[in-house]
Short mmCIF file of C-alpha atoms and ligand atoms in Angstrom, two decimals:
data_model
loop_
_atom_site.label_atom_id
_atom_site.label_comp_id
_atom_site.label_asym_id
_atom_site.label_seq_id
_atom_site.Cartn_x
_atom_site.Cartn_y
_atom_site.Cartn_z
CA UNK A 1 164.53 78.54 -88.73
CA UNK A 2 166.54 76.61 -86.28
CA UNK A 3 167.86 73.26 -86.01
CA UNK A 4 170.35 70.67 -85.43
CA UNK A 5 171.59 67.95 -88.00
CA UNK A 6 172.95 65.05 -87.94
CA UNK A 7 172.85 61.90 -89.98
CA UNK A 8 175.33 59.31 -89.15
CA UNK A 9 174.71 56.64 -91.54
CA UNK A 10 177.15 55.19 -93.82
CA UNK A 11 175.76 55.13 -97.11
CA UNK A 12 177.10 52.56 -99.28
CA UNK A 13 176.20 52.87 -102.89
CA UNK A 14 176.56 50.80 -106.25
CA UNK A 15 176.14 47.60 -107.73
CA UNK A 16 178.39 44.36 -105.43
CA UNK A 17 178.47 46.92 -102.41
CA UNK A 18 177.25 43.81 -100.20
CA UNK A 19 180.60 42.34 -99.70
CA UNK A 20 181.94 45.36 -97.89
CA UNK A 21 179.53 43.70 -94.96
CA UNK A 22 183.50 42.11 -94.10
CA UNK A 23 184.76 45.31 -93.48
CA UNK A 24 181.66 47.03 -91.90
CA UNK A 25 180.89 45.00 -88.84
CA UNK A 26 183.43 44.13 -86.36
CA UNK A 27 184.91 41.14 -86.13
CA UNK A 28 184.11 40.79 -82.35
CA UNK A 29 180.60 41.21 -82.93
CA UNK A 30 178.01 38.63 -82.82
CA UNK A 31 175.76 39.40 -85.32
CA UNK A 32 171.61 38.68 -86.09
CA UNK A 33 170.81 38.88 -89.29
CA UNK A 34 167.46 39.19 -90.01
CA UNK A 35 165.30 39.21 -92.68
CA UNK A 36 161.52 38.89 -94.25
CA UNK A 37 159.29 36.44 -95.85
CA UNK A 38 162.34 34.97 -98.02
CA UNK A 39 162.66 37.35 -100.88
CA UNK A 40 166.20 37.31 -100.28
CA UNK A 41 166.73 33.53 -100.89
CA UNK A 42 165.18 33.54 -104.33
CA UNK A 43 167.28 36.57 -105.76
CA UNK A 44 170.99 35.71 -104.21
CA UNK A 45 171.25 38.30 -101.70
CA UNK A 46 170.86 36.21 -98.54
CA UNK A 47 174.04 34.08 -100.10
CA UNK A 48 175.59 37.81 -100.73
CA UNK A 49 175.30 38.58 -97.03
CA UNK A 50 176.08 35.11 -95.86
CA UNK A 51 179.14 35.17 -97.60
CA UNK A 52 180.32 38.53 -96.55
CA UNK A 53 179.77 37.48 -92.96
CA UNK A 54 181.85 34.38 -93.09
CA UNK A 55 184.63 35.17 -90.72
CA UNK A 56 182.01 36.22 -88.26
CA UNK A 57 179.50 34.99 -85.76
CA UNK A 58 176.21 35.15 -86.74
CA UNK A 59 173.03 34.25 -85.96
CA UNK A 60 169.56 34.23 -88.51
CA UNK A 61 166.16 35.01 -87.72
CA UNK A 62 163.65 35.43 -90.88
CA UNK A 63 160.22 35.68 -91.23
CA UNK A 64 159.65 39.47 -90.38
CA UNK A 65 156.06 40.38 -91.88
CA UNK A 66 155.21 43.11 -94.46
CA UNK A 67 153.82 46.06 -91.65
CA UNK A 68 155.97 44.55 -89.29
CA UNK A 69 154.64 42.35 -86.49
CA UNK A 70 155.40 43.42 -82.54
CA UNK A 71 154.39 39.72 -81.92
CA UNK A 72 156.80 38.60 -84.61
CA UNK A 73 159.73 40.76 -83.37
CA UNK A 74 159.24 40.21 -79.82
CA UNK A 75 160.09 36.35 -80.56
CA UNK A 76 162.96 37.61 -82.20
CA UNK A 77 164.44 39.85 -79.43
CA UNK A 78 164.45 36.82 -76.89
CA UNK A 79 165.92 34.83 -79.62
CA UNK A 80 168.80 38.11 -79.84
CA UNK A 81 169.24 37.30 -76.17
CA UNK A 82 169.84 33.99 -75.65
CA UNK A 83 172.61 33.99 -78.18
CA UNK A 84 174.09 37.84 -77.14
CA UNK A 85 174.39 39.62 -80.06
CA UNK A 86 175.70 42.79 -80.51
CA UNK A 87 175.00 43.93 -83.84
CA UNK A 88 171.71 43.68 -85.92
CA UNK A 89 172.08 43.57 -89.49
CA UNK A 90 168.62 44.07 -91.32
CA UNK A 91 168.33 42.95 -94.48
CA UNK A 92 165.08 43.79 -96.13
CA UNK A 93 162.65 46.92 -96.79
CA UNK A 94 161.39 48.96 -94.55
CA UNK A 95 159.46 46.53 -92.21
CA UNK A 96 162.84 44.18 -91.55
CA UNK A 97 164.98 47.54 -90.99
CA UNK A 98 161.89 49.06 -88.83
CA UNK A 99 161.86 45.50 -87.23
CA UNK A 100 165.88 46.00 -86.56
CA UNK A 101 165.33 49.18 -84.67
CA UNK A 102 162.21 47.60 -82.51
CA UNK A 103 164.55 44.90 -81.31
CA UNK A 104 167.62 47.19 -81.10
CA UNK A 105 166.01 49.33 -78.63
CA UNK A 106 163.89 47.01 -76.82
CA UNK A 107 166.67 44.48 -76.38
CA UNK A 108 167.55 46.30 -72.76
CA UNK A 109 164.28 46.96 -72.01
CA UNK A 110 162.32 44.60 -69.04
CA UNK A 111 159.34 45.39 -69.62
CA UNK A 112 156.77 44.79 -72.94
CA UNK A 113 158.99 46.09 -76.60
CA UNK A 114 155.21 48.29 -77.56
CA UNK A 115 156.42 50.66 -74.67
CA UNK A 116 158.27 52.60 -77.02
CA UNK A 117 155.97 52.91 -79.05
CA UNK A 118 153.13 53.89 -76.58
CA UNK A 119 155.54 56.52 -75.51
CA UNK A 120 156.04 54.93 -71.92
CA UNK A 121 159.52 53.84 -72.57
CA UNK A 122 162.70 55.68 -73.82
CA UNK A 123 165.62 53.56 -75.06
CA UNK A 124 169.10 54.83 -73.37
CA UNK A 125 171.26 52.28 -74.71
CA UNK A 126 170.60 49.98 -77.71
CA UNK A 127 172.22 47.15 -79.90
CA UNK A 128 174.06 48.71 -82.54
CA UNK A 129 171.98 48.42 -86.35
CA UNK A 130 173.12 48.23 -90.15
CA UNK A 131 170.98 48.06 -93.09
CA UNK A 132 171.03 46.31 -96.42
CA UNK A 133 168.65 48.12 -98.27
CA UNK A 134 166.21 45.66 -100.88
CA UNK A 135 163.16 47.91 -101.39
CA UNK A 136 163.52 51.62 -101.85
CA UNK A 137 160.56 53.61 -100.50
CA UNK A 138 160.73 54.14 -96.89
CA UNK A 139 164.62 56.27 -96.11
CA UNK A 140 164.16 53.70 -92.66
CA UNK A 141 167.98 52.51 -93.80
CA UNK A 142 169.10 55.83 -92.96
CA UNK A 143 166.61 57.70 -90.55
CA UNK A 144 165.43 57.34 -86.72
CA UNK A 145 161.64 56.15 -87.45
CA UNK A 146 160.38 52.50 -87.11
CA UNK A 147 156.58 51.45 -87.27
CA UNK A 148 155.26 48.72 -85.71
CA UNK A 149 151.77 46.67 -86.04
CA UNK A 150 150.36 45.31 -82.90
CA UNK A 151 148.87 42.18 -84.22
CA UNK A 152 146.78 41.57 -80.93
CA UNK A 153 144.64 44.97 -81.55
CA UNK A 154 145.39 46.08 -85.49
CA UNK A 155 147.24 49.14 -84.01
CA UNK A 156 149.79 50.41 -86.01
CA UNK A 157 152.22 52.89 -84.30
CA UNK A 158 155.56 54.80 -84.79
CA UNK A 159 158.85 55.75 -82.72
CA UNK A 160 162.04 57.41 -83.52
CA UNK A 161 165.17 56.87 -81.23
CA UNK A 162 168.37 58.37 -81.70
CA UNK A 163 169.65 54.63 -81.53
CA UNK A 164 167.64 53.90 -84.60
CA UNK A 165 170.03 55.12 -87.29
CA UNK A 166 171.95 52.55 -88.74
CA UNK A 167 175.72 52.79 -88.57
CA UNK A 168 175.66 52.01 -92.39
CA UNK A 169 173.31 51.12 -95.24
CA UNK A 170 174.07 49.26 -98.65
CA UNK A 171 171.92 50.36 -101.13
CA UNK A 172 172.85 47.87 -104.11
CA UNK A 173 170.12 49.25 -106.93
CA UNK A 174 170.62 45.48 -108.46
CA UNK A 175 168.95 44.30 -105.48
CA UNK A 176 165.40 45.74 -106.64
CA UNK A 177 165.45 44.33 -109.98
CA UNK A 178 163.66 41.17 -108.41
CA UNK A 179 160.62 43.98 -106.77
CA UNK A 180 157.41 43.18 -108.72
CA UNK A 181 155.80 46.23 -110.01
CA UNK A 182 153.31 46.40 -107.02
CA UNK A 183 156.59 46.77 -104.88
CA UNK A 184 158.05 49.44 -107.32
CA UNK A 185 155.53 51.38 -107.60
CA UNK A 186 154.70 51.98 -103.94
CA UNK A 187 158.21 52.57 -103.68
CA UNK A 188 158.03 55.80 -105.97
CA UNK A 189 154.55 56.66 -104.53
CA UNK A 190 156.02 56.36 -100.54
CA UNK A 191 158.97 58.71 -101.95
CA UNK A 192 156.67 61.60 -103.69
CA UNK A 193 154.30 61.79 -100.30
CA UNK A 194 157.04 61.81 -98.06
CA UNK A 195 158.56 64.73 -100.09
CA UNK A 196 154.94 65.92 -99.99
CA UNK A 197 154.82 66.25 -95.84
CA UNK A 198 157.82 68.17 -95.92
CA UNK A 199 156.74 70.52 -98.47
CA UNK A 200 153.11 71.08 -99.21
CA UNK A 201 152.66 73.29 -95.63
CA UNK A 202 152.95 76.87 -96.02
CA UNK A 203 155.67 79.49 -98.01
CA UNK A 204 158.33 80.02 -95.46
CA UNK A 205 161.59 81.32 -97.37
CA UNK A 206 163.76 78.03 -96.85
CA UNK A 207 164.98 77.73 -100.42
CA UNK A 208 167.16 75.08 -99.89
CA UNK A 209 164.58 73.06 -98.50
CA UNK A 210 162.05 73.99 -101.26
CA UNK A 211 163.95 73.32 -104.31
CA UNK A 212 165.55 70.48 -102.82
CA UNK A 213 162.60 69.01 -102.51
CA UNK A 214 161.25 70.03 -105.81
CA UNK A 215 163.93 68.58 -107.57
CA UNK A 216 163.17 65.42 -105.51
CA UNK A 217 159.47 65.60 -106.79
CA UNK A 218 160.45 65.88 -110.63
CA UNK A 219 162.60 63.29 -110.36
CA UNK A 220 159.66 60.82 -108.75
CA UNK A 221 157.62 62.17 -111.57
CA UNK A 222 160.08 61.09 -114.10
CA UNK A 223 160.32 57.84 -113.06
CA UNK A 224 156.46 57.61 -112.84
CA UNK A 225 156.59 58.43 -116.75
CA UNK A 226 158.98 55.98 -117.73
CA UNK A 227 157.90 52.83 -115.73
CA UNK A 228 157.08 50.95 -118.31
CA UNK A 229 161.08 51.37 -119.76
CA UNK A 230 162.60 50.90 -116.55
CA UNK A 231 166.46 50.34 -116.93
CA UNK A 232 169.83 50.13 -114.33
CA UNK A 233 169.86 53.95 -114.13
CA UNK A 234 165.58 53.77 -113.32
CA UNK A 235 166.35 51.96 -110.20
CA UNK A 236 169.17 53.57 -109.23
CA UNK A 237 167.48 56.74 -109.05
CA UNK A 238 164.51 55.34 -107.42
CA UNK A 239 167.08 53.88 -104.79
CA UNK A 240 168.49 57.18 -104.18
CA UNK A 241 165.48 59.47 -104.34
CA UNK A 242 163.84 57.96 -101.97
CA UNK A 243 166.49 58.06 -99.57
CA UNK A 244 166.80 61.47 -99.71
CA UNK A 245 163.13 62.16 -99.20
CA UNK A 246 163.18 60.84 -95.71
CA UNK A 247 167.04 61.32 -94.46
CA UNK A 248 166.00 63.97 -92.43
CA UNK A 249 167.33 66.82 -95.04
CA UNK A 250 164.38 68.26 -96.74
CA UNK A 251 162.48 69.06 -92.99
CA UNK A 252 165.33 70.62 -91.51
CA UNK A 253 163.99 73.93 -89.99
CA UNK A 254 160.58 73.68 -92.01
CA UNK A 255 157.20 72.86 -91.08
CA UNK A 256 156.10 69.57 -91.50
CA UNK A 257 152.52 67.63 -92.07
CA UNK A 258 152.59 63.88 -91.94
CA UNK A 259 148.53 63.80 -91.46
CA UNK A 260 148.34 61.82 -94.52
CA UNK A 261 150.91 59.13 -92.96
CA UNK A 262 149.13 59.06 -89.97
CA UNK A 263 145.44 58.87 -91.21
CA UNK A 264 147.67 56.34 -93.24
CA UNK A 265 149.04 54.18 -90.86
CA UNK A 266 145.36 53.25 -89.24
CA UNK A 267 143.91 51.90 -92.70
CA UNK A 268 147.23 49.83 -92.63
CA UNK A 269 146.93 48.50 -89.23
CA UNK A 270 143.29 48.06 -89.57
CA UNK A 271 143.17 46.30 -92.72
CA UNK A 272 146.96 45.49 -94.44
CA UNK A 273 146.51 47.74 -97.18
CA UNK A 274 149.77 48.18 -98.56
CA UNK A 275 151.43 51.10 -96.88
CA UNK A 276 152.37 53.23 -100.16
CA UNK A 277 148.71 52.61 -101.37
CA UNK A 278 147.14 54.41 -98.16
CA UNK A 279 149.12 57.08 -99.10
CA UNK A 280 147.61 57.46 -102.67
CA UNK A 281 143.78 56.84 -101.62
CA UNK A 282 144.08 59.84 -98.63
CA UNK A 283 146.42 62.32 -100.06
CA UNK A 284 144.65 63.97 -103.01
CA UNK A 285 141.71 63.79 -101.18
CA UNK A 286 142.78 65.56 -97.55
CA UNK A 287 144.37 67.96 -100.29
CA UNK A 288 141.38 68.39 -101.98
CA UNK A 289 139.94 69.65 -98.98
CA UNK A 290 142.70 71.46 -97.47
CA UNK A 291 143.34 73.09 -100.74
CA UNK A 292 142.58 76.80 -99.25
CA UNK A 293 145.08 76.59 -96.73
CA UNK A 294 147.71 75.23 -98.86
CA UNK A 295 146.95 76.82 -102.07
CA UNK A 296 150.92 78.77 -102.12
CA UNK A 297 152.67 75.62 -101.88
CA UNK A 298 150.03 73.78 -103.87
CA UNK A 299 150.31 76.42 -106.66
CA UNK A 300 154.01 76.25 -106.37
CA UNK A 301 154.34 72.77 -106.96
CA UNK A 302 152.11 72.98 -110.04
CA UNK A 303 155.07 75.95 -111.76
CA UNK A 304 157.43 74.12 -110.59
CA UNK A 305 156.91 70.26 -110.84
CA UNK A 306 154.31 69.70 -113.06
CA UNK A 307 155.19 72.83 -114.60
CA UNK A 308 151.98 74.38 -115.23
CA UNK A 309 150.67 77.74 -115.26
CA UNK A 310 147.14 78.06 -113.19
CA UNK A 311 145.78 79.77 -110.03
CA UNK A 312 143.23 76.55 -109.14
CA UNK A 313 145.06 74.62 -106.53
CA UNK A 314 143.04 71.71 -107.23
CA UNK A 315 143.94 71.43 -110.46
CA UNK A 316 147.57 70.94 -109.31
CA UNK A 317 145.78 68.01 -106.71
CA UNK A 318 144.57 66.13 -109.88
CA UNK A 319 147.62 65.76 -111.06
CA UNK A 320 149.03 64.46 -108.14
CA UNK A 321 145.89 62.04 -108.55
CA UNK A 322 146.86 61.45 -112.14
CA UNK A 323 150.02 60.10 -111.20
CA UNK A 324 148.68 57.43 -108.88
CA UNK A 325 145.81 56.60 -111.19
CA UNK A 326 148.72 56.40 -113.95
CA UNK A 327 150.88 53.91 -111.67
CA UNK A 328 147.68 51.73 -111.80
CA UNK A 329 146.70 52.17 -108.13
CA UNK A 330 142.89 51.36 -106.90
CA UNK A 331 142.31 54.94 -105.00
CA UNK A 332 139.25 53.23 -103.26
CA UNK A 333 139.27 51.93 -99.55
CA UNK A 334 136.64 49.87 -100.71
CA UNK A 335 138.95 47.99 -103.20
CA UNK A 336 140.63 46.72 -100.09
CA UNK A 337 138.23 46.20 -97.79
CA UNK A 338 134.21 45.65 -97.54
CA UNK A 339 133.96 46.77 -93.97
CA UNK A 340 131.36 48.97 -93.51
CA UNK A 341 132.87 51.03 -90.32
CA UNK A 342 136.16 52.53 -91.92
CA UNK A 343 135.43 55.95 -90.54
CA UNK A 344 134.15 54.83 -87.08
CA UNK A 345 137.25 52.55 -86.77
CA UNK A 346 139.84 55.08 -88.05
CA UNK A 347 138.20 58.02 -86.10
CA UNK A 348 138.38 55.99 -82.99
CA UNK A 349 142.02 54.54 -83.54
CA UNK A 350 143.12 58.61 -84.42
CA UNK A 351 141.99 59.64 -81.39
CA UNK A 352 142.77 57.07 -79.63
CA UNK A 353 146.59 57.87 -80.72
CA UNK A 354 146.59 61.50 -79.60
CA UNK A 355 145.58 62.62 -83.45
CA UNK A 356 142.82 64.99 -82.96
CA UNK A 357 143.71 68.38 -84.02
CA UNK A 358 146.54 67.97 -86.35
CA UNK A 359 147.96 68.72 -89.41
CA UNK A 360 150.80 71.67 -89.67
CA UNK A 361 148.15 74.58 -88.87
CA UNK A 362 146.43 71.66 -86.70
CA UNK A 363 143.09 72.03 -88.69
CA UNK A 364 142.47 68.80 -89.29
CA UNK A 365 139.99 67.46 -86.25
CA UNK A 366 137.90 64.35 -86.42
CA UNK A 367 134.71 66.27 -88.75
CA UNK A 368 138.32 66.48 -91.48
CA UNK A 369 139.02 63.32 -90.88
CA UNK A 370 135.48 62.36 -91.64
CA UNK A 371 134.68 64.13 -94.70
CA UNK A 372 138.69 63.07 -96.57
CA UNK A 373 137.34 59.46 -95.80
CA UNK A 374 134.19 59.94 -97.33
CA UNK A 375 135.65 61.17 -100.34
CA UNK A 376 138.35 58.30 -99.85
CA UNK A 377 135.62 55.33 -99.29
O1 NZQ B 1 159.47 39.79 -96.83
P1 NZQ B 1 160.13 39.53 -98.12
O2 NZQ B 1 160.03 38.14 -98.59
O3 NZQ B 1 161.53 40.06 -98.18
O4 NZQ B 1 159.28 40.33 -99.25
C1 NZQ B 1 159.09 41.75 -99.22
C2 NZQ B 1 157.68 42.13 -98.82
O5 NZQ B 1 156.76 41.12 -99.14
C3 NZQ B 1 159.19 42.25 -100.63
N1 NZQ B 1 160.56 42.58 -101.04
C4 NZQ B 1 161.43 43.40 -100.42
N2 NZQ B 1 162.57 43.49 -101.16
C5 NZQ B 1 162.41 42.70 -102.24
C6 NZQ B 1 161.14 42.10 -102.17
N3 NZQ B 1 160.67 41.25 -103.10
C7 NZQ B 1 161.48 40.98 -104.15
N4 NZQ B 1 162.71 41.54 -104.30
C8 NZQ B 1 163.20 42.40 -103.37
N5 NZQ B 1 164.40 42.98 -103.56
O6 NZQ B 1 158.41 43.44 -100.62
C9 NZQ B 1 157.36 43.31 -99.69
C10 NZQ B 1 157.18 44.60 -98.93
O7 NZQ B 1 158.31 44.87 -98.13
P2 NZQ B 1 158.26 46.01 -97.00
O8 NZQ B 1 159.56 46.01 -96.31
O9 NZQ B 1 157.03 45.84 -96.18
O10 NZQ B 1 158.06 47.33 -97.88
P3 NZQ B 1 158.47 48.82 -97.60
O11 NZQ B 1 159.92 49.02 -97.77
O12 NZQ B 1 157.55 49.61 -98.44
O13 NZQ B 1 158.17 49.07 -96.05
C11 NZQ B 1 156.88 49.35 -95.59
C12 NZQ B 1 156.88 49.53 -94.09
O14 NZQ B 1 157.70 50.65 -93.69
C13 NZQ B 1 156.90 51.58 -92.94
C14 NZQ B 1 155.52 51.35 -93.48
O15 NZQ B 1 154.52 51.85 -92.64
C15 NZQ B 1 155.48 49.83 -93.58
O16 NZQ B 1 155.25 49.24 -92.33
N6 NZQ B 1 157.44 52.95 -93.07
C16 NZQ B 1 158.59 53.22 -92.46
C17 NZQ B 1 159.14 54.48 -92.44
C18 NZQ B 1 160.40 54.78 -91.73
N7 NZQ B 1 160.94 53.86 -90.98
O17 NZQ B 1 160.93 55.88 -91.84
C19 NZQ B 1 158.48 55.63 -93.08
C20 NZQ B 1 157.39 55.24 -94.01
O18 NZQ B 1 156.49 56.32 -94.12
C21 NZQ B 1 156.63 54.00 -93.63
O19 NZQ B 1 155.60 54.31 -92.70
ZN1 ZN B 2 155.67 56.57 -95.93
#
C-alpha cells in the first residue's frame, strides 16, 4: 500500500453558504458562470450566486446538457475567450461541474477540447474552477474526473487532470430540496456504486479504507429506507455521503474496479439513460457473475452492511438488487431503449475505448461483457 494524497478543495458546508462566493473568488477575476438547463432559475440559486458575485465581473453561459455535451462546451470555451476569464464557477450537478473542468483545461489548448479525453492531449496550465454543488451524486465538486459525451458519435468518455479540482465547493443541502425523486434517487444509487468500485475487489488489510467505506454504504442504505420521510438532515447526509464516496479517500492505496462505470458510461452515451440508472441495471448483474472472484468482499459486505449472516455471495448481490428495485428503478435496458444491437454496440464502443480485459483481476473480456448484458437486456 502506497500512495500520495491530496485534495485541495475547499469544502463549504451548510444551509446560505452561497454568499461566501464574495469572499471566495478574487476580486480581479473575471468570472464565467455557468450553468444547466435552468434548474437554477426556478429554485433561487442563480439569484443566490448572482448576488454574491455583484462586485465582480462576470460573464453567464447556461444551457450545459444532462451527460454533458463536447459540442455544447466547446461553444462555451470560445465564448470564455473572447471575454478572458479567469475563473469558472460551475453551478450545477455533475455534468455543469464536469463541463467546468472540460473548458478549464481546454481553454489553452489549440487544437480540438475531445483531445483530452482521447488521451492525445495533457493540460499544463488551466483556468482556475469552483463549484456550487445542486445535485449530490457524482463527488465531481471535489475530485479530478470529468466525462464528456461526444454528440457527433454517442461516445461518452472520461479524463482526470490535476487542474480539475475545484479550489472550493458549496454544498448548500437546501439546494436539493427542489431535485425530483428521479434526481434523488440516482443521487444515492451513483453514491452506493461508487463506494462499490472501491470496495467490492479483493480482502487486502486496509481497514481504514474498508470500514470507511462500509460506514459510507450503511449510511446510503439508510437513506434508501427512509426516502419516502425525507427531511433537512436526509439531504444533508445524502450531500455529504456522496462526496465522500468519490473524494479520492476510500481508494487510497486499494484496488479499484470501475467496470461497472465504464460498461456504464457506453449505455449512457449510446442511448441517454440516466447515468445512476446504468449503474443499477449492470451492477448486480456483472456481480452476479463475478460472484466467485469476489465472494470475500461480497460476503463481507453482507456481515457488515446488510448485516446478514450467509456464505452465498449472491444472496448478498440480491440485496444490492433489492435496493434499486426498492428505489423504483426499471433494471431493464430494454425499458430505455428498443434497439436491438445493445451488445454489438457496447462491445464495439468497449473496445473501441481500450476496455477489453478489465476489471481489478482484469477478467472481464468482451465474452463477460456479453453474458452481464444478456442478463442486463
Ligand atoms: O440542467 P438543469 O436544469 O440544472 O437540471 C439538472 C439536470 O436536468 C437537474 N438538477 C440539478 N440540480 C437540481 C436539478 N433540478 C432541480 N433542482 C436542483 N437542485 O438534474 C438533472 C441532472 O443533472 P446532472 O448534473 O446531469 O446529474 P448528476 O449530478 O447525476 O451528473 C451526472 C453526470 O456526471 C457524470 C455522469 O456520467 C453524468 O455525465 N459523472 C461524473 C463523475 C465525476 N466527475 O467524478 C463520476 C460519476 O461516476 C459520473 O460518471
Ligand atoms: Zn458514477
Amino acid at each position: 500500500m502506497q500512495f500520495s494524497y491530496i485534495n485541495p478543495t475547499q469544502i463549504e458546508f451548510g444551509q446560505g453558504k452561497i454568499e461566501k462566493i464574495s469572499q471566495l473568488i478574487s476580486k480581479e477575476d473575471r468570472v464565467l458562470f455557468l450553468y444547466g438547463g435552468g434548474s437554477i432559475k426556478k429554485n433561487g440559486v442563480y439569484t443566490q450566486v448572482k448576488d454574491a458575485l455583484s462586485n465582480h465581473t462576470w460573464f453567464e453561459f447556461g444551457g450545459i446538457e444532462p451527460n454533458p455535451k463536447k459540442e455544447t462546451l466547446d461553444k462555451a470555451i470560445l465564448y470564455a475567450r473572447e471575454n478572458r476569464v479567469d475563473f469558472v464557477l460551475a453551478v450545477g450537478g455533475g455534468s455543469v461541474i464536469d463541463g467546468a473542468k472540460y473548458l478549464a483545461n481546454a481553454y489553452y489548448h489549440d487544437g480540438d477540447g475531445w483531445d483530452l479525453l482521447d488521451g492525445k492531449f495533457i493540460a499544463t496550465k488551466a483556468l482556475k474552477i469552483g463549484a456550487v454543488l445542486t445535485l449530490a451524486a457524482t463527488g465531481s465538486e471535489s475530485n479530478t474526473g470529468s466525462v464528456i459525451t461526444k454528440k457527433q458519435t454517442n461516445e461518452k468518455r472520461f479524463f482526470h487532470s490535476p487542474f480539475s479540482y475545484p479550489q472550493f465547493a458549496i454544498l448548500d443541502p437546501d439546494v436539493l430540496k427542489s431535485l425530483d425523486d428521479r434526481q434523488l434517487v440516482n443521487g444515492v444509487v451513483d453514491a452506493f456504486v461508487h463506494t462499490c468500485e472501491q470496495y467490492l475487489t479483493q480482502p487486502h488489510g486496509a481497514l481504514a479504507q474498508d470500514y470507511y467505506s462500509e460506514g459510507l454504504l450503511r449510511g446510503l442504505v439508510e437513506l434508501a429506507k427512509t426516502f419516502e420521510s425525507r427531511d433537512d438532515l436526509w439531504h444533508a447526509n445524502l450531500m455529504w455521503l456522496a462526496n465522500q464516496a468519490l473524494n479520492g479517500l476510500i481508494g487510497l492505496g486499494v484496488p479499484q474496479d470501475w467496470a461497472t462505470h465504464f460498461i456504464g458510461h457506453e449505455l449512457s452515451g449510446l442511448y441517454g439513460i440516466d447515468h445512476a440508472r446504468t449503474l443499477a441495471i449492470i451492477q448486480p448483474n456483472l456481480l452476479t457473475i463475478l460472484a466467485d472472484e469476489k465472494k470475500d468482499k461480497l460476503l463481507q459486505m453482507g456481515e457488515n452492511v446488510f448485516k446478514i449472516n450467509t456464505s452465498d455471495p449472491l444472496v448478498v448481490v440480491e440485496k444490492i438488487r433489492a435496493l434499486y428495485s426498492s428505489l423504483n428503478i426499471d433494471l431493464k435496458i430494454s425499458s430505455y431503449t428498443e434497439d436491438k444491437e445493445i451488445t454489438k454496440k457496447v462491445t464495439t464502443l468497449l473496445e473501441k475505448h481500450g476496455f477489453t480485459q478489465f476489471g481489478d483481476r482484469e477478467t472481464i473480456d468482451k465474452t463477460v461483457v456479453e453474458k452481464i448484458l444478456e442478463k442486463s437486456i
